[in-house]
Coordinates of C-alpha atoms in Angstrom, one line a residue:
X1 CA 0.0 0.0 0.0
X2 CA 1.4 3.4 -1.0
X3 CA 0.6 6.7 0.8
X4 CA 0.7 10.1 -0.7
X5 CA 0.9 13.4 1.3
X6 CA -0.4 16.7 0.0
X7 CA 0.7 19.9 1.7
X8 CA -1.0 23.2 1.1
X9 CA 1.0 26.4 1.2
X10 CA 0.0 29.8 2.6
X11 CA 3.2 31.6 3.8
X12 CA 3.7 31.3 7.5
X13 CA 0.3 29.6 7.9
X14 CA 2.4 26.6 6.9
X15 CA 3.7 26.5 10.4
X16 CA 0.5 24.6 11.1
X17 CA 1.8 21.9 8.8
X18 CA 5.2 21.9 10.6
X19 CA 3.3 21.0 13.8
X20 CA 1.4 18.3 12.1
X21 CA 4.4 16.7 10.5
X22 CA 6.4 16.8 13.7
X23 CA 3.6 14.7 15.3
X24 CA 3.7 12.4 12.3
X25 CA 7.4 11.9 13.0
X26 CA 6.7 11.2 16.7
X27 CA 4.2 8.5 15.6
X28 CA 6.4 7.0 12.8
X29 CA 3.8 7.8 10.1
X30 CA 5.3 6.7 6.8
X31 CA 4.5 8.1 3.4
X32 CA 5.8 7.2 -0.1
X33 CA 5.3 10.5 -1.8
X34 CA 4.8 14.2 -1.0
X35 CA 3.4 17.0 -3.1
X36 CA 4.1 20.3 -1.5
X37 CA 2.9 23.7 -2.6
X38 CA 4.8 26.9 -1.7
X39 CA 5.4 26.9 2.1
X40 CA 4.1 23.3 2.0
X41 CA 7.1 22.4 0.0
X42 CA 9.6 24.5 1.9
X43 CA 8.5 23.1 5.3
X44 CA 7.6 19.6 4.0
X45 CA 11.2 18.7 3.1
X46 CA 12.0 18.5 6.8
X47 CA 9.7 15.5 7.1
X48 CA 11.7 13.0 4.9
X49 CA 14.9 14.6 6.3
X50 CA 13.6 13.7 9.8
X51 CA 14.4 17.1 11.3
X52 CA 11.7 17.6 13.9
X53 CA 11.2 21.2 14.9
X54 CA 13.5 22.7 12.3
X55 CA 10.7 24.5 10.4
X56 CA 9.6 26.3 13.5
X57 CA 13.1 26.8 14.8
X58 CA 14.6 28.8 12.0
X59 CA 11.4 30.8 11.4
X60 CA 11.4 31.9 15.0
X61 CA 15.1 32.7 14.9
X62 CA 15.1 34.8 11.7
X63 CA 11.5 36.2 11.5
X64 CA 12.6 39.7 12.5
X65 CA 15.8 39.6 10.4
X66 CA 15.2 42.0 7.4
X67 CA 17.4 39.7 5.2
X68 CA 14.9 36.9 5.7
X69 CA 11.4 38.3 4.9
X70 CA 10.7 42.0 4.8
X71 CA 9.5 44.9 2.8
X72 CA 13.0 46.2 2.9
X73 CA 14.1 43.1 1.0
X74 CA 11.2 43.7 -1.4
X75 CA 12.3 47.3 -2.1
X76 CA 16.0 46.4 -2.4
X77 CA 15.7 43.2 -4.4
X78 CA 12.2 42.8 -5.8
X79 CA 11.7 39.8 -3.5
X80 CA 9.9 40.0 -0.2
X81 CA 11.7 36.8 0.8
X82 CA 15.5 37.4 0.6
X83 CA 17.0 35.0 -2.0
X84 CA 20.5 34.6 -0.7
X85 CA 19.8 34.6 3.0
X86 CA 16.5 32.7 3.2
X87 CA 17.2 30.1 0.5
X88 CA 20.9 29.6 0.7
X89 CA 22.5 30.9 3.9
X90 CA 19.9 29.5 6.3
X91 CA 19.6 25.9 5.0
X92 CA 23.3 25.5 4.1
X93 CA 25.0 27.4 6.9
X94 CA 22.8 28.6 9.8
X95 CA 20.3 25.7 10.3
X96 CA 21.6 23.0 8.0
X97 CA 19.3 20.8 6.1
X98 CA 20.1 17.1 6.3
X99 CA 20.4 16.3 2.6
X100 CA 21.8 12.8 3.2
X101 CA 18.8 11.7 5.2
X102 CA 16.4 13.3 2.7
X103 CA 17.9 11.4 -0.2
X104 CA 18.0 8.1 1.7
X105 CA 14.3 8.4 2.8
X106 CA 12.9 6.8 -0.3
X107 CA 10.2 9.4 -0.4
X108 CA 9.3 10.9 -3.8
X109 CA 9.1 14.7 -3.3
X110 CA 7.4 17.0 -5.7
X111 CA 7.1 20.8 -5.6
X112 CA 4.3 22.5 -7.5
X113 CA 5.2 25.5 -9.6
X114 CA 3.2 27.7 -12.0
X115 CA 4.5 28.3 -15.5
X116 CA 3.8 32.0 -16.1
X117 CA 3.8 31.6 -19.8
X118 CA 1.2 28.8 -19.9
X119 CA -0.6 29.5 -16.7
X120 CA -0.5 25.8 -15.9
X121 CA 0.9 23.9 -12.9
X122 CA 4.0 21.8 -13.2
X123 CA 5.1 19.2 -10.7
X124 CA 8.9 19.0 -10.4
X125 CA 10.5 16.1 -8.6
X126 CA 13.1 17.1 -6.2
X127 CA 16.0 14.7 -5.6
X128 CA 18.6 17.1 -4.2
X129 CA 17.7 20.3 -2.3
X130 CA 21.0 22.0 -2.7
X131 CA 21.1 21.4 -6.5
X132 CA 17.4 22.3 -6.9
X133 CA 16.9 25.2 -4.5
X134 CA 15.6 27.4 -7.4
X135 CA 12.6 25.0 -7.6
X136 CA 11.8 25.8 -4.0
X137 CA 12.2 29.5 -4.7
X138 CA 9.9 29.2 -7.6
X139 CA 7.1 27.3 -5.8
X140 CA 7.1 29.9 -3.0
X141 CA 7.6 33.1 -5.0
X142 CA 4.3 35.0 -4.4
X143 CA 3.0 37.1 -7.3
X144 CA 3.6 40.9 -7.3
X145 CA 6.0 40.7 -4.3
X146 CA 8.5 38.3 -6.0
X147 CA 10.4 38.2 -9.2
X148 CA 9.8 35.5 -11.7
X149 CA 12.2 32.5 -11.2
X150 CA 13.7 30.7 -14.1
X151 CA 14.4 27.0 -13.9
X152 CA 15.8 25.2 -16.9
X153 CA 14.8 28.0 -19.2
X154 CA 11.2 28.1 -18.0
X155 CA 9.6 31.0 -16.0
X156 CA 7.8 30.1 -12.8
X157 CA 6.0 31.6 -9.8
X158 CA 4.1 30.3 -6.8
X159 CA 2.6 26.9 -7.3
X160 CA -0.5 28.0 -5.3
X161 CA -1.5 30.2 -8.2
X162 CA -2.5 27.2 -10.4
X163 CA -2.9 24.3 -8.0
X164 CA -3.2 25.3 -4.4
X165 CA -4.2 21.9 -3.1
X166 CA -3.0 19.2 -5.6
X167 CA -5.2 16.4 -4.4
X168 CA -6.3 15.5 -7.9
X169 CA -2.7 15.2 -9.0
X170 CA -1.9 13.0 -6.0
X171 CA -4.8 10.7 -6.8
X172 CA -3.8 10.5 -10.4
X173 CA -0.3 9.4 -9.3
X174 CA -1.9 6.2 -8.1
X175 CA -1.4 6.4 -4.3
X176 CA -3.6 4.0 -2.4
X177 CA -4.1 6.4 0.5
X178 CA -3.9 10.1 0.4
X179 CA -3.4 12.4 3.4
X180 CA -4.0 16.1 3.0
X181 CA -2.8 18.8 5.3
X182 CA -4.6 22.1 4.9
X183 CA -3.7 25.5 6.4
X184 CA -7.2 26.9 6.4
X185 CA -10.2 25.9 8.5
X186 CA -13.3 24.1 7.1
X187 CA -15.3 27.2 6.5
X188 CA -12.7 29.2 4.6
X189 CA -13.4 30.2 1.0
X190 CA -11.2 32.5 -1.1
X191 CA -12.5 35.9 -2.3
X192 CA -11.9 37.3 -5.7
X193 CA -8.5 38.6 -6.8
X194 CA -7.7 42.1 -7.9
X195 CA -8.1 41.3 -11.6
X196 CA -7.1 44.8 -12.8
X197 CA -3.8 44.7 -10.9
X198 CA -3.0 41.2 -12.1
X199 CA -3.7 42.2 -15.7
X200 CA -1.5 45.3 -15.4
X201 CA 1.4 43.6 -13.6
X202 CA 1.5 40.5 -15.8
X203 CA 0.3 42.0 -19.0
X204 CA 3.1 40.0 -20.9
X205 CA 1.6 36.8 -19.6
X206 CA -2.1 36.7 -20.4
X207 CA -2.5 33.0 -19.6
X208 CA -1.0 33.6 -16.1
X209 CA -3.5 36.5 -15.6
X210 CA -6.4 34.1 -16.4
X211 CA -5.0 31.6 -13.9
X212 CA -4.7 34.3 -11.2
X213 CA -8.2 35.6 -11.8
X214 CA -9.7 32.1 -11.8
X215 CA -7.8 31.1 -8.7
X216 CA -10.6 31.9 -6.1
X217 CA -13.2 29.8 -8.0
X218 CA -10.7 27.0 -8.6
X219 CA -9.6 27.0 -5.0
X220 CA -13.1 26.9 -3.6
X221 CA -14.1 24.1 -6.0
X222 CA -11.1 22.1 -4.9
X223 CA -12.2 22.6 -1.2
X224 CA -15.6 21.3 -2.0
X225 CA -14.1 18.3 -3.8
X226 CA -11.9 17.6 -0.8
X227 CA -14.9 17.7 1.5
X228 CA -16.7 15.1 -0.7
X229 CA -13.7 12.8 -1.0
X230 CA -13.3 13.0 2.7
X231 CA -16.9 12.0 3.3
X232 CA -16.4 9.0 0.9
X233 CA -13.3 7.9 2.9
X234 CA -11.0 8.3 -0.1
X235 CA -8.7 10.8 1.6
X236 CA -7.8 11.8 5.1
X237 CA -7.7 15.5 5.9
X238 CA -6.1 17.4 8.7
X239 CA -7.1 21.1 8.8
X240 CA -7.0 23.9 11.4
X241 CA -9.7 23.5 14.0
X242 CA -9.9 27.3 14.4
X243 CA -8.7 30.4 12.7
X244 CA -5.4 31.9 13.9
X245 CA -4.9 35.4 12.6
X246 CA -1.5 35.1 11.0
X247 CA 0.0 37.0 8.2
X248 CA 1.7 35.3 5.2
X249 CA 4.8 37.3 6.2
X250 CA 4.5 37.2 10.0
X251 CA 7.1 38.6 12.4
X252 CA 5.5 38.0 15.8
X253 CA 7.0 34.8 17.4
X254 CA 4.0 34.4 19.7
X255 CA 1.6 34.1 16.7
X256 CA 4.0 31.8 14.9
X257 CA 4.2 29.5 17.9
X258 CA 0.5 29.5 18.2
X259 CA 0.0 28.4 14.6
X260 CA 2.5 25.6 15.1
X261 CA 1.0 24.5 18.4
X262 CA -2.5 24.3 16.8
X263 CA -1.0 21.8 14.2
X264 CA 0.4 19.8 17.0
X265 CA -2.8 19.7 19.0
X266 CA -5.1 19.0 16.0
X267 CA -2.9 16.1 14.7
X268 CA -2.6 14.5 18.1
X269 CA -6.4 14.5 18.3
X270 CA -6.7 12.8 14.9
X271 CA -3.8 10.4 15.2
X272 CA -5.8 7.3 16.0
X273 CA -8.2 8.0 13.2
X274 CA -5.3 8.6 10.8
X275 CA -3.7 5.3 11.8
X276 CA -7.0 3.5 11.2
X277 CA -7.4 5.1 7.8
X278 CA -3.9 4.1 6.8
X279 CA -4.3 0.5 8.0
X280 CA -7.7 0.1 6.5

């Protein structure tokens, strides 16, 4: 039996998923494949590398460092998340990612990116984080506040623009069981985007503009599909049991800790049900 794991993004809302995955590690929950979107990919790599607590630790440590995430970085570089510091200095020098354990895990890891020329999602398999860090930059580069990232000659931005919760893709991959970790509570639905701003900012990429403008409808439809699949017992979903007011770019360590703690609490409460689902 094969198990696929889907991780929604959402900036530092993704600390909820960090809490969930840390409890998965505590309970020796095994998966065969992971599809992560944006922050879901950035934080999700710590699961196969077995680095419990790392996702919370480095965010608490560097949240207030302007080199990490800040409007100062946006003004100076065009990226609200600092490229060199956040994506290279932190994982390779300051809080080192365990590449060896990641590669030996046997877990197929995919990051979702959005091709800005086609407006379509692409699912890039990551075998080596150091060599493929630009894929992680691409999946988490939010529109407007990030520059387009080029990987192998293609232009990409945040995977959440085109496939925020890739449940359908995970099912298509043929996993027998699918576990989904969301970062929004059950009653959340996305509101319309600023279509005029999207059209102006990305006027060279009309297909991407269509994708951005359709995103709320596509996201909400996916949420309804997830609810139905969950009712049918085809997937297992862990989502926030309450709303924690947290910004995508959050600097308050108390709020960040609260988001993580909610993931810990919710996953503990659902652990027995999850094990029954996986064993069934």
